[in-house]
XYZ file of C-alpha atoms in Angstrom:
699
model
C -255.416 45.720 145.036
C -257.371 47.886 147.303
C -258.233 44.802 149.454
C -254.711 44.101 150.283
C -253.779 47.647 151.286
C -256.783 48.183 153.322
C -256.013 44.674 155.325
C -253.942 44.421 158.259
C -250.686 42.796 157.994
C -251.320 40.675 160.994
C -252.931 37.404 161.674
C -254.802 38.843 164.642
C -255.903 41.844 162.520
C -259.076 42.486 160.239
C -259.109 41.949 156.650
C -260.179 44.982 154.562
C -263.421 44.761 152.124
C -266.571 43.663 152.867
C -267.522 40.013 153.796
C -263.951 38.921 153.685
C -263.487 35.973 156.090
C -260.853 36.125 158.973
C -259.662 32.480 158.444
C -256.845 33.014 156.083
C -258.959 32.400 152.980
C -259.383 36.106 152.001
C -256.487 35.867 149.815
C -258.932 33.714 147.315
C -260.698 36.909 146.648
C -257.459 38.042 145.067
C -256.714 34.774 143.323
C -259.699 32.381 142.827
C -257.194 29.677 141.685
C -256.262 29.398 145.419
C -259.910 28.188 146.098
C -259.082 24.476 146.036
C -256.769 25.054 148.723
C -259.033 26.559 151.477
C -258.065 23.836 154.101
C -254.091 24.467 153.696
C -254.592 28.264 153.867
C -256.912 28.107 156.962
C -254.452 25.393 158.570
C -251.412 27.852 158.327
C -253.418 30.712 159.288
C -254.758 28.902 162.621
C -251.370 27.563 163.168
C -249.744 31.213 163.181
C -252.611 32.446 165.554
C -252.083 29.467 167.682
C -248.570 30.569 168.238
C -249.308 34.159 169.120
C -251.974 32.961 171.624
C -249.456 30.561 173.153
C -246.958 33.228 173.566
C -249.518 35.659 174.932
C -250.314 33.018 177.593
C -246.783 31.880 178.222
C -244.330 34.681 177.499
C -246.426 37.835 177.784
C -246.806 38.352 174.057
C -244.898 38.455 170.811
C -243.396 41.770 171.649
C -241.814 40.406 175.032
C -240.779 37.033 173.593
C -238.899 38.696 170.741
C -236.688 40.600 173.262
C -234.825 37.425 173.948
C -231.376 39.043 173.686
C -232.275 41.101 176.665
C -232.701 37.893 178.773
C -230.180 35.313 177.057
C -226.418 35.708 176.420
C -224.456 38.129 178.498
C -226.193 41.202 179.909
C -225.163 43.843 182.154
C -227.304 45.129 184.948
C -227.225 48.995 186.121
C -225.252 47.872 189.267
C -222.500 46.243 187.000
C -223.527 43.002 187.449
C -223.534 40.436 184.501
C -226.208 37.983 184.063
C -225.359 35.250 181.506
C -228.339 32.898 180.345
C -228.010 30.015 177.829
C -230.710 27.223 176.743
C -228.768 23.980 176.701
C -231.227 21.079 177.713
C -228.876 18.347 176.848
C -226.103 19.703 179.164
C -225.887 18.204 182.772
C -223.587 20.847 184.280
C -222.510 24.348 182.789
C -219.888 26.807 183.744
C -219.099 30.285 182.443
C -215.359 30.732 181.651
C -213.082 33.169 179.974
C -210.058 35.551 180.426
C -211.720 37.150 183.520
C -211.661 33.927 185.652
C -208.456 32.547 184.139
C -210.606 29.807 182.399
C -211.279 28.464 185.658
C -214.074 25.560 185.102
C -215.443 25.505 188.340
C -215.393 29.049 189.793
C -218.533 30.363 188.120
C -221.147 27.242 187.931
C -224.425 27.823 186.547
C -227.696 26.727 187.836
C -230.426 25.242 185.399
C -234.348 25.582 185.298
C -237.012 23.175 184.284
C -236.655 24.184 180.644
C -233.007 23.564 180.247
C -232.102 27.356 180.647
C -228.364 27.774 182.456
C -228.077 31.020 184.261
C -225.021 32.526 186.622
C -224.605 36.223 187.739
C -221.187 37.561 187.759
C -221.081 40.296 190.500
C -219.608 43.613 189.798
C -216.574 44.874 191.632
C -217.241 48.480 192.635
C -219.997 48.674 190.223
C -217.557 47.711 187.335
C -218.433 44.723 185.443
C -216.043 41.815 186.412
C -215.834 40.595 182.929
C -213.630 43.150 181.061
C -214.815 44.705 177.696
C -213.310 42.838 174.915
C -212.337 39.886 176.765
C -212.828 36.177 175.826
C -215.507 34.118 177.095
C -216.968 30.461 176.769
C -219.583 28.204 178.221
C -217.967 24.923 179.358
C -220.641 21.851 179.653
C -220.733 18.460 180.686
C -223.005 16.363 178.528
C -224.825 12.959 179.582
C -221.919 10.807 178.133
C -219.460 12.599 180.624
C -217.660 14.305 178.106
C -216.853 18.334 178.494
C -217.559 20.523 175.381
C -217.097 24.126 175.374
C -218.689 26.561 173.067
C -219.111 30.192 172.098
C -222.204 31.582 173.641
C -225.263 31.189 171.291
C -226.303 34.687 171.858
C -222.750 36.551 171.683
C -222.479 39.827 170.126
C -218.835 39.876 169.122
C -216.806 36.952 167.777
C -213.136 37.437 166.600
C -211.011 35.248 164.052
C -207.135 35.053 164.039
C -206.370 33.086 161.059
C -202.702 33.069 161.879
C -203.741 31.074 164.943
C -206.635 29.179 163.827
C -209.802 29.545 161.723
C -212.027 28.943 164.644
C -213.964 32.130 166.106
C -213.491 33.082 169.840
C -216.312 34.840 171.725
C -215.652 38.100 173.154
C -217.712 40.169 175.595
C -218.450 43.492 173.950
C -219.333 46.063 176.493
C -217.450 49.338 175.392
C -217.228 52.123 177.957
C -220.191 54.909 177.647
C -217.958 57.382 175.843
C -216.953 54.757 173.185
C -220.401 53.586 172.543
C -221.938 55.098 169.177
C -225.116 57.201 169.668
C -227.322 57.228 166.797
C -227.992 61.073 165.512
C -230.213 60.481 162.630
C -233.638 59.089 162.633
C -234.767 56.187 160.127
C -235.984 57.528 156.866
C -239.597 57.349 155.895
C -240.502 54.030 154.154
C -239.860 54.965 150.457
C -242.800 54.400 147.911
C -240.471 53.517 145.347
C -237.506 51.225 146.384
C -234.344 51.467 144.400
C -231.865 49.021 145.884
C -228.101 48.907 145.998
C -226.887 45.548 147.107
C -223.608 45.767 148.659
C -220.928 43.714 150.451
C -218.802 45.836 152.657
C -215.557 43.510 152.228
C -215.322 43.901 148.573
C -216.212 47.783 148.305
C -212.439 48.957 147.289
C -210.404 48.442 144.291
C -207.679 47.375 146.798
C -206.654 43.901 147.198
C -207.816 43.490 150.802
C -210.963 43.587 153.014
C -212.886 46.855 153.027
C -214.009 48.364 156.513
C -217.375 49.642 157.766
C -215.491 52.996 158.174
C -214.306 52.968 154.570
C -217.678 52.107 153.173
C -219.554 54.699 155.066
C -216.602 57.335 153.944
C -216.246 56.298 150.227
C -219.189 54.144 149.304
C -222.140 55.520 150.846
C -221.398 59.127 148.728
C -221.313 56.883 145.559
C -224.649 55.348 146.364
C -226.198 58.628 147.129
C -224.836 60.036 143.823
C -226.330 57.277 141.813
C -229.956 57.864 143.548
C -230.419 54.722 145.422
C -232.515 55.097 148.335
C -232.143 51.508 149.930
C -228.816 49.611 150.684
C -229.055 45.978 151.027
C -226.078 44.880 153.175
C -224.860 41.283 152.603
C -222.401 39.256 154.676
C -223.086 41.276 158.011
C -223.938 38.471 160.211
C -220.726 36.591 161.271
C -219.777 33.639 158.976
C -216.713 31.447 159.561
C -215.752 31.329 155.839
C -215.247 34.873 153.974
C -215.728 32.802 150.410
C -219.206 31.538 151.538
C -220.396 35.343 150.810
C -221.914 35.504 154.228
C -224.203 32.367 153.843
C -222.851 30.199 156.425
C -223.747 31.990 159.859
C -221.959 30.711 162.883
C -222.859 33.794 165.189
C -226.108 35.204 164.555
C -226.074 38.143 166.869
C -222.510 39.239 165.717
C -221.770 41.513 163.280
C -218.731 40.397 161.126
C -215.589 41.336 162.896
C -213.540 41.286 159.351
C -214.846 44.675 158.675
C -214.713 46.465 162.106
C -216.423 46.839 165.269
C -220.201 47.095 166.230
C -219.751 50.738 166.465
C -218.430 51.200 163.182
C -221.388 49.312 161.579
C -223.782 51.304 163.585
C -222.099 54.641 162.316
C -222.491 53.357 158.830
C -225.928 52.788 159.168
C -226.554 56.295 160.741
C -224.619 58.045 158.121
C -226.764 56.244 155.344
C -229.849 57.362 157.350
C -228.313 61.080 157.109
C -228.367 60.667 153.359
C -232.085 59.543 153.215
C -230.924 55.945 152.666
C -232.561 52.906 154.382
C -230.560 49.938 155.236
C -231.623 46.335 154.993
C -229.921 43.417 156.318
C -229.292 40.318 154.243
C -230.630 37.938 156.958
C -229.947 34.106 156.766
C -232.438 32.217 158.823
C -232.830 29.599 156.180
C -230.051 27.578 157.356
C -226.771 27.701 159.608
C -223.076 26.713 159.504
C -222.539 23.191 160.310
C -219.558 24.304 162.615
C -219.396 22.631 166.061
C -216.644 24.660 167.895
C -217.663 28.117 166.891
C -221.397 27.872 165.867
C -224.690 26.316 166.830
C -224.435 22.860 165.570
C -224.417 20.290 168.290
C -224.060 23.336 170.751
C -225.349 21.277 173.886
C -223.971 17.953 172.447
C -227.296 17.112 170.942
C -227.956 16.904 167.301
C -231.488 18.423 167.525
C -231.293 21.348 169.668
C -231.899 24.239 167.221
C -232.043 21.991 164.163
C -233.969 19.118 162.990
C -232.388 15.608 163.910
C -230.724 13.531 161.338
C -231.195 13.967 157.458
C -234.146 16.126 157.934
C -231.786 18.833 159.625
C -229.145 18.819 157.055
C -229.174 20.806 153.593
C -227.454 18.404 151.346
C -226.496 21.158 148.636
C -225.397 23.865 151.259
C -223.874 21.293 153.560
C -225.401 23.221 156.402
C -227.794 22.751 159.285
C -231.542 23.471 159.155
C -233.522 24.939 161.803
C -236.582 23.377 163.554
C -239.076 26.244 163.029
C -241.567 24.639 165.087
C -239.528 24.554 168.310
C -240.537 27.364 170.931
C -236.890 28.217 171.785
C -235.979 28.206 167.999
C -238.697 30.759 167.594
C -237.498 32.798 170.490
C -233.892 32.793 168.819
C -234.514 33.651 165.626
C -237.538 36.181 166.088
C -235.155 37.862 168.816
C -232.541 37.940 166.068
C -234.748 40.000 163.851
C -235.520 42.212 166.869
C -231.792 42.717 167.736
C -230.704 43.931 164.502
C -233.625 46.385 164.385
C -233.013 47.722 167.823
C -229.309 47.494 168.145
C -228.260 48.583 164.855
C -231.081 50.502 163.472
C -231.596 48.517 160.432
C -234.767 49.184 158.436
C -235.639 45.826 157.543
C -234.463 42.558 155.909
C -233.917 40.709 152.777
C -234.741 37.010 153.825
C -232.315 34.686 152.023
C -233.187 31.056 150.837
C -236.871 31.553 151.590
C -237.649 28.534 149.204
C -235.594 26.339 151.380
C -237.692 27.425 154.302
C -241.152 27.136 152.697
C -240.734 23.378 151.418
C -239.519 20.117 152.986
C -237.614 19.172 149.914
C -236.064 22.735 150.091
C -236.417 23.174 146.376
C -233.650 20.690 145.721
C -234.482 18.743 142.404
C -237.645 20.532 141.994
C -238.457 22.516 138.775
C -241.649 24.807 139.790
C -244.092 24.763 136.938
C -246.322 27.288 138.475
C -248.764 24.647 139.134
C -250.794 25.545 142.431
C -250.506 21.989 143.698
C -246.791 22.506 144.092
C -247.334 25.309 146.836
C -249.460 23.198 149.100
C -249.471 19.654 150.407
C -246.811 17.483 152.010
C -243.959 19.027 150.249
C -244.638 22.338 152.061
C -243.047 23.043 155.635
C -245.927 24.499 157.409
C -243.667 25.174 160.250
C -241.368 27.212 158.062
C -244.208 29.257 156.421
C -245.768 30.092 159.778
C -242.309 31.218 161.053
C -242.080 33.522 158.262
C -245.875 34.868 158.968
C -244.720 35.242 162.606
C -241.582 37.265 161.478
C -243.563 39.480 159.119
C -246.203 40.078 162.031
C -243.618 40.942 164.606
C -241.640 43.429 162.187
C -244.504 45.085 160.766
C -246.438 45.466 164.055
C -243.540 46.777 166.058
C -241.842 48.807 163.099
C -244.397 49.966 160.761
C -241.796 51.380 158.239
C -239.985 48.174 158.035
C -239.163 46.526 154.630
C -239.125 42.847 154.156
C -238.178 41.156 150.970
C -238.384 37.419 150.083
C -235.929 35.522 147.982
C -238.288 32.662 146.559
C -237.665 30.981 143.326
C -240.802 29.077 143.604
C -243.395 31.827 143.009
C -245.349 30.604 146.238
C -248.826 32.612 146.119
C -249.680 35.097 148.614
C -246.349 35.570 149.677
C -246.661 39.519 149.648
C -250.151 39.752 150.573
C -251.369 40.990 153.992
C -251.331 38.355 156.936
C -255.197 39.033 157.753
C -256.136 37.568 154.287
C -254.074 34.660 154.686
C -250.789 36.040 153.053
C -247.424 35.486 154.415
C -246.807 39.310 154.856
C -243.753 40.184 152.729
C -243.367 43.658 151.347
C -241.692 42.554 148.130
C -240.444 39.355 146.208
C -237.420 39.036 144.009
C -238.146 38.627 140.234
C -235.433 35.943 139.827
C -236.472 35.018 136.296
C -235.270 38.025 134.751
C -231.705 38.205 135.025
C -231.691 34.401 134.046
C -233.356 35.250 130.784
C -230.586 37.989 129.964
C -227.938 35.707 130.592
C -229.394 32.821 128.395
C -229.965 35.346 125.636
C -226.580 36.809 125.622
C -225.232 33.222 125.737
C -227.325 31.661 123.083
C -229.045 34.222 120.923
C -228.079 36.677 118.128
C -229.389 39.950 118.653
C -231.634 39.894 115.760
C -233.319 36.795 117.255
C -234.291 38.438 120.492
C -237.876 37.920 120.878
C -239.904 41.257 121.964
C -243.061 39.497 123.025
C -240.840 37.000 125.101
C -238.870 39.835 126.814
C -242.128 41.919 127.772
C -243.648 38.571 128.967
C -240.776 37.764 131.284
C -240.607 41.359 132.553
C -244.526 41.633 133.338
C -245.077 37.964 134.247
C -245.283 38.497 138.001
C -248.174 37.851 140.463
C -250.426 40.758 140.237
C -250.637 42.767 143.385
C -247.762 41.335 145.010
C -245.042 43.970 144.760
C -241.779 42.616 143.039
C -238.146 43.832 142.944
C -236.813 43.411 139.346
C -233.252 43.258 138.386
C -230.940 42.717 135.369
C -228.197 41.117 137.364
C -227.516 40.636 141.149
C -224.578 39.051 143.065
C -225.676 35.759 141.707
C -224.923 36.325 138.218
C -221.512 37.700 139.080
C -220.154 34.563 140.885
C -217.384 32.857 139.466
C -218.576 30.439 136.911
C -220.527 33.365 135.343
C -219.678 36.927 134.606
C -221.262 40.398 134.599
C -223.453 41.442 131.506
C -221.142 43.957 130.336
C -218.393 41.109 130.367
C -220.801 38.975 128.329
C -221.676 41.781 125.885
C -217.977 42.987 125.393
C -215.772 40.304 126.642
C -211.812 41.032 125.893
C -212.571 44.031 124.306
C -213.026 45.515 128.036
C -209.379 45.155 128.301
C -208.472 46.959 125.188
C -211.143 49.396 124.094
C -212.914 50.961 127.036
C -210.492 54.041 126.729
C -211.868 57.159 124.970
C -208.603 57.327 123.415
C -209.097 53.946 121.876
C -211.205 52.995 118.754
C -215.061 52.996 119.427
C -215.422 49.479 118.152
C -218.979 48.048 117.135
C -218.507 45.608 120.157
C -218.291 48.351 122.856
C -220.862 50.515 120.937
C -223.240 47.185 121.293
C -222.173 46.637 124.819
C -222.840 50.092 125.954
C -226.018 50.414 124.266
C -227.499 47.053 125.381
C -226.254 47.369 129.022
C -228.118 50.538 129.402
C -231.224 49.498 127.479
C -231.367 46.312 129.441
C -231.252 48.222 132.623
C -233.772 50.601 131.456
C -236.650 48.300 130.545
C -236.073 46.271 133.627
C -236.434 49.247 135.754
C -239.733 50.309 133.807
C -241.351 47.122 133.255
C -239.978 44.633 135.670
C -241.644 45.525 139.035
C -242.462 47.585 141.808
C -238.825 47.986 142.959
C -235.365 47.810 141.408
C -232.295 46.473 142.535
C -228.576 46.599 141.409
C -225.425 44.651 142.604
C -222.593 46.829 143.646
C -220.427 47.942 140.872
C -222.877 46.714 137.965
C -224.172 50.054 137.386
C -220.854 50.949 135.620
C -220.481 47.452 133.811
C -218.047 46.092 136.307
C -215.795 43.567 134.244
C -215.175 39.933 135.039
C -216.901 38.317 138.075
C -216.750 37.777 141.713
C -214.586 35.218 143.505
C -213.454 35.276 146.946
C -209.990 34.337 148.346
C -209.913 30.421 148.880
C -207.590 27.809 148.270
C -208.493 27.143 144.820
C -207.277 30.590 143.660
C -204.394 30.875 146.133
C -206.283 32.978 148.332
C -206.279 35.933 145.844
C -208.382 39.218 146.329
C -208.128 39.998 142.651
C -211.815 39.097 141.925
C -212.955 40.018 145.540
C -213.176 43.900 144.892
C -215.003 46.443 143.200
C -212.938 48.484 140.816
C -214.498 52.021 141.628
C -211.249 53.340 140.034
C -212.788 52.492 136.591
C -215.776 54.989 136.656
C -213.691 57.661 138.128
C -211.196 57.621 135.430
C -212.381 60.154 133.006
C -210.422 58.721 130.151
C -212.832 55.415 130.534
C -216.193 54.727 129.237
C -217.247 53.328 132.412
C -218.197 56.692 133.516
C -220.865 56.798 130.629
C -222.752 53.941 132.422
C -222.265 55.093 135.929
C -223.879 58.725 134.864
C -226.525 56.953 132.981
C -227.410 54.725 136.158
C -227.528 57.727 138.366
C -229.740 59.677 135.694
C -232.091 56.404 135.621
C -232.615 56.310 139.485
C -233.085 60.244 139.843
C -235.581 60.279 136.809
C -237.549 57.480 138.685
C -237.287 59.684 142.049
C -238.882 62.386 140.040
C -241.862 60.432 138.175
C -242.185 57.614 140.611
C -242.968 54.686 138.052
C -241.928 52.035 140.313
C -244.957 52.723 142.555
C -247.273 53.654 139.473
C -249.783 50.879 138.165
C -248.453 48.344 135.953
C -247.419 49.540 132.382
C -249.691 49.453 129.274
C -247.800 48.149 126.413
C -248.885 49.212 123.141
C -246.451 47.873 120.865
C -244.191 44.733 120.612
C -243.000 44.831 116.924
C -240.942 41.720 116.142
C -239.710 42.804 112.811
C -238.762 46.279 113.840
C -237.632 44.990 117.312
C -239.486 47.819 118.911
C -241.497 48.071 122.351
C -243.331 50.936 123.345
C -245.199 51.195 126.748
C -246.666 53.775 129.118
C -246.192 54.044 132.764
C -246.416 56.901 135.230
C -247.472 59.358 132.515
C -244.406 58.615 130.700
C -243.927 57.228 126.967
C -241.044 54.483 126.872
C -239.638 53.800 123.467
C -237.111 50.936 122.689
C -235.535 49.998 119.401
C -233.555 46.762 120.103
C -232.871 46.280 116.202
C -229.186 45.832 115.803
C -228.818 47.579 112.547
C -232.148 49.485 111.582
C -232.842 53.223 112.784
C -236.256 54.572 112.307
C -237.267 58.001 111.421
C -240.718 59.433 111.856
C -241.693 56.326 113.593
C -245.223 56.340 114.843
C -246.338 55.463 118.193
C -249.486 55.483 120.108
C -249.996 57.507 123.350
C -253.308 58.082 125.529
C -252.523 61.618 126.927
C -252.605 64.341 124.542
C -250.048 67.149 124.761
C -246.419 68.326 124.092
C -243.754 66.087 125.030
C -239.968 66.061 125.637
C -237.210 63.382 126.102
C -236.343 63.282 129.776
C -233.957 60.336 129.319
C -232.041 59.053 126.263
C -229.769 56.142 126.273
C -228.003 57.840 123.303
C -227.196 60.814 124.968
C -223.466 61.873 124.486
C -223.297 62.226 128.510
C -223.991 58.457 128.558
C -221.432 57.508 125.746
C -224.109 57.752 122.804
C -223.957 59.811 119.558
C -226.810 62.401 120.631
C -228.752 61.558 117.642
C -231.902 62.961 119.106
C -231.444 66.855 119.643
C -232.078 67.938 123.374
C -235.213 70.022 123.725
C -236.829 68.772 120.573
C -240.751 69.053 121.106
C -242.857 66.071 120.124
C -246.671 66.963 119.429
C -249.475 64.567 119.793
C -252.001 64.011 116.774
C -255.677 62.932 118.023
C -255.730 59.909 115.853
C -255.994 56.456 117.254
C -252.823 54.335 116.853
C -252.170 50.916 118.463
C -255.295 51.274 120.676
C -254.250 54.572 122.128
C -256.156 58.056 121.423
C -253.266 59.937 119.936
C -249.870 59.496 118.308
C -246.569 61.032 117.881
C -243.762 60.452 115.655
C -240.178 59.988 116.828
C -236.726 59.206 115.675
C -235.387 56.069 117.231
C -231.864 54.988 116.337
C -230.793 51.384 116.464
C -230.139 50.058 119.932
C -231.325 53.150 121.899
C -234.100 53.939 123.976
C -235.927 57.141 125.092
C -238.372 58.262 127.752
C -240.665 61.182 126.872
C -242.669 63.274 129.513
C -245.107 66.209 129.223
C -243.454 69.524 129.047
C -245.681 70.493 132.130
C -243.806 67.827 134.247
C -240.370 69.028 133.418
């Protein structure tokens, strides 16, 4: 995939290689099956180029255009004056109101320009802003019907909610005194060659029956993540959302960090602390849809149905019950691109995981559509070219302005070229999520006996990804933990998690199987599944049960809306073994770097023995999934001759195993071809265990 790495991630840049056309069809050289869709590739490429040229001519370029938060919303000048601008083309009259003027609807009228942008300047008093920090504000508008409507400013940076009064949010002017403003102390970490992602939700990051804060996450959870060896955190539910139980996916204020967890300065401290530990932080960004809330969201902001969103049915997601952006609108592009820029500049995030990308790519939003992998599904009338082009522009802006930025796409469709360079006609993401892998594990645990596990199907699912497009693999994410499902360890052990996870209790066959397969599933996913790895908070130690946020249906209980970190901390419980295995796995990857190594060579998939053998990053990986059979002197092929030792063993006593392979054992290769490899070694592989061997010279 040298062509992709040599090509600029810009639609205005140059593709690498020789004789590669700069018209969006360069991806065909990497995937000839795209050849029949040249016209569609050219169309979206020229569409993106046209937008950039338009912005160059009308806005001073993409860089300036994406600084919308410096122009729109409430901004303080050096002399203390506050300028407020808002795009509301349907309004006929507008006034800024708030605590500062006793909610007087006439004292601060706004003027309108020809584009429907309203503006007012609130003069300073003795160089002090006339709107006090942390005071409430709104925009009051008259619409053509004569009705007065009042809204929270669309670009507001802080909103608060008092559920004892009302579920509706209130906008707050956030402008702390200079001595209270957080100052970043640590540079962003370098872009990691291997991404090991810890997916986390601040609010659930405590065993206590309440919402955890940014400060508590920085103090208590970040050290755990660092101990485990993850180098990237994906923070969920940061963008302000009206309904806690939405898991952060019904955004009402796009520029506001959720006030449930603390202040903007607290979030900055969290990110800076992560950076001090060498950990990058990604924002789980939701640009695929928006809350339908009117009074504290973007919906019908200026009284019209079509300001930020498509009008009518086209602008509504029937399953999510939310509004859908019009990605072809100039001002919507300004809002969304500036939103990305704001989170990067204001909070020092290191990139984004884009949620709901499938909905953005297609006019049907993936609803009722089963993607078969046929290329005709990825082009034609079912594709929302405006949505595709928005994602191209987002990646263009982010990768040009922030070369170390990481972008990840959550797409279930398998859209080709999603993670290829923009100059080749790709969409420009760094990674995509391998969403079929966790579905396979859950399905097998529900429906299959262990002896019926298909080694060929297992390896096929793990390696079945678009060659050259980097993929994040995971055994389970937050999706698998939500109410209605349960964690992998819960599927494996069920009720015995409540009775036999103490080291003082009987080590039953159910618990033995559960611990063994929990480790093996994670290890083979890490080794074979992709070029990155993801774990959802708590699942590293086999968190019991499931996730369910406080809501009417559960009497607003926090019982399942927490992570029980007390479990791995209790030295009398077996959860510690899974926790420490996960840590050893991450730090072993840090040393050997298999995630950024070429794809594995699988030399054995033995259905009778239930054994899988592969090589990656100079390591030899051996898995025995057989539920009852252990194998002594089992011969496996290996390309590189030498003397090997075990560097990771799921059966290690430190990880709750039996220690059946003696630590320090040396394995010598024999120069005799085996399973298509130049050499072989013989190993002992007990039932339901896996080992990784490395050359002694690398220890």
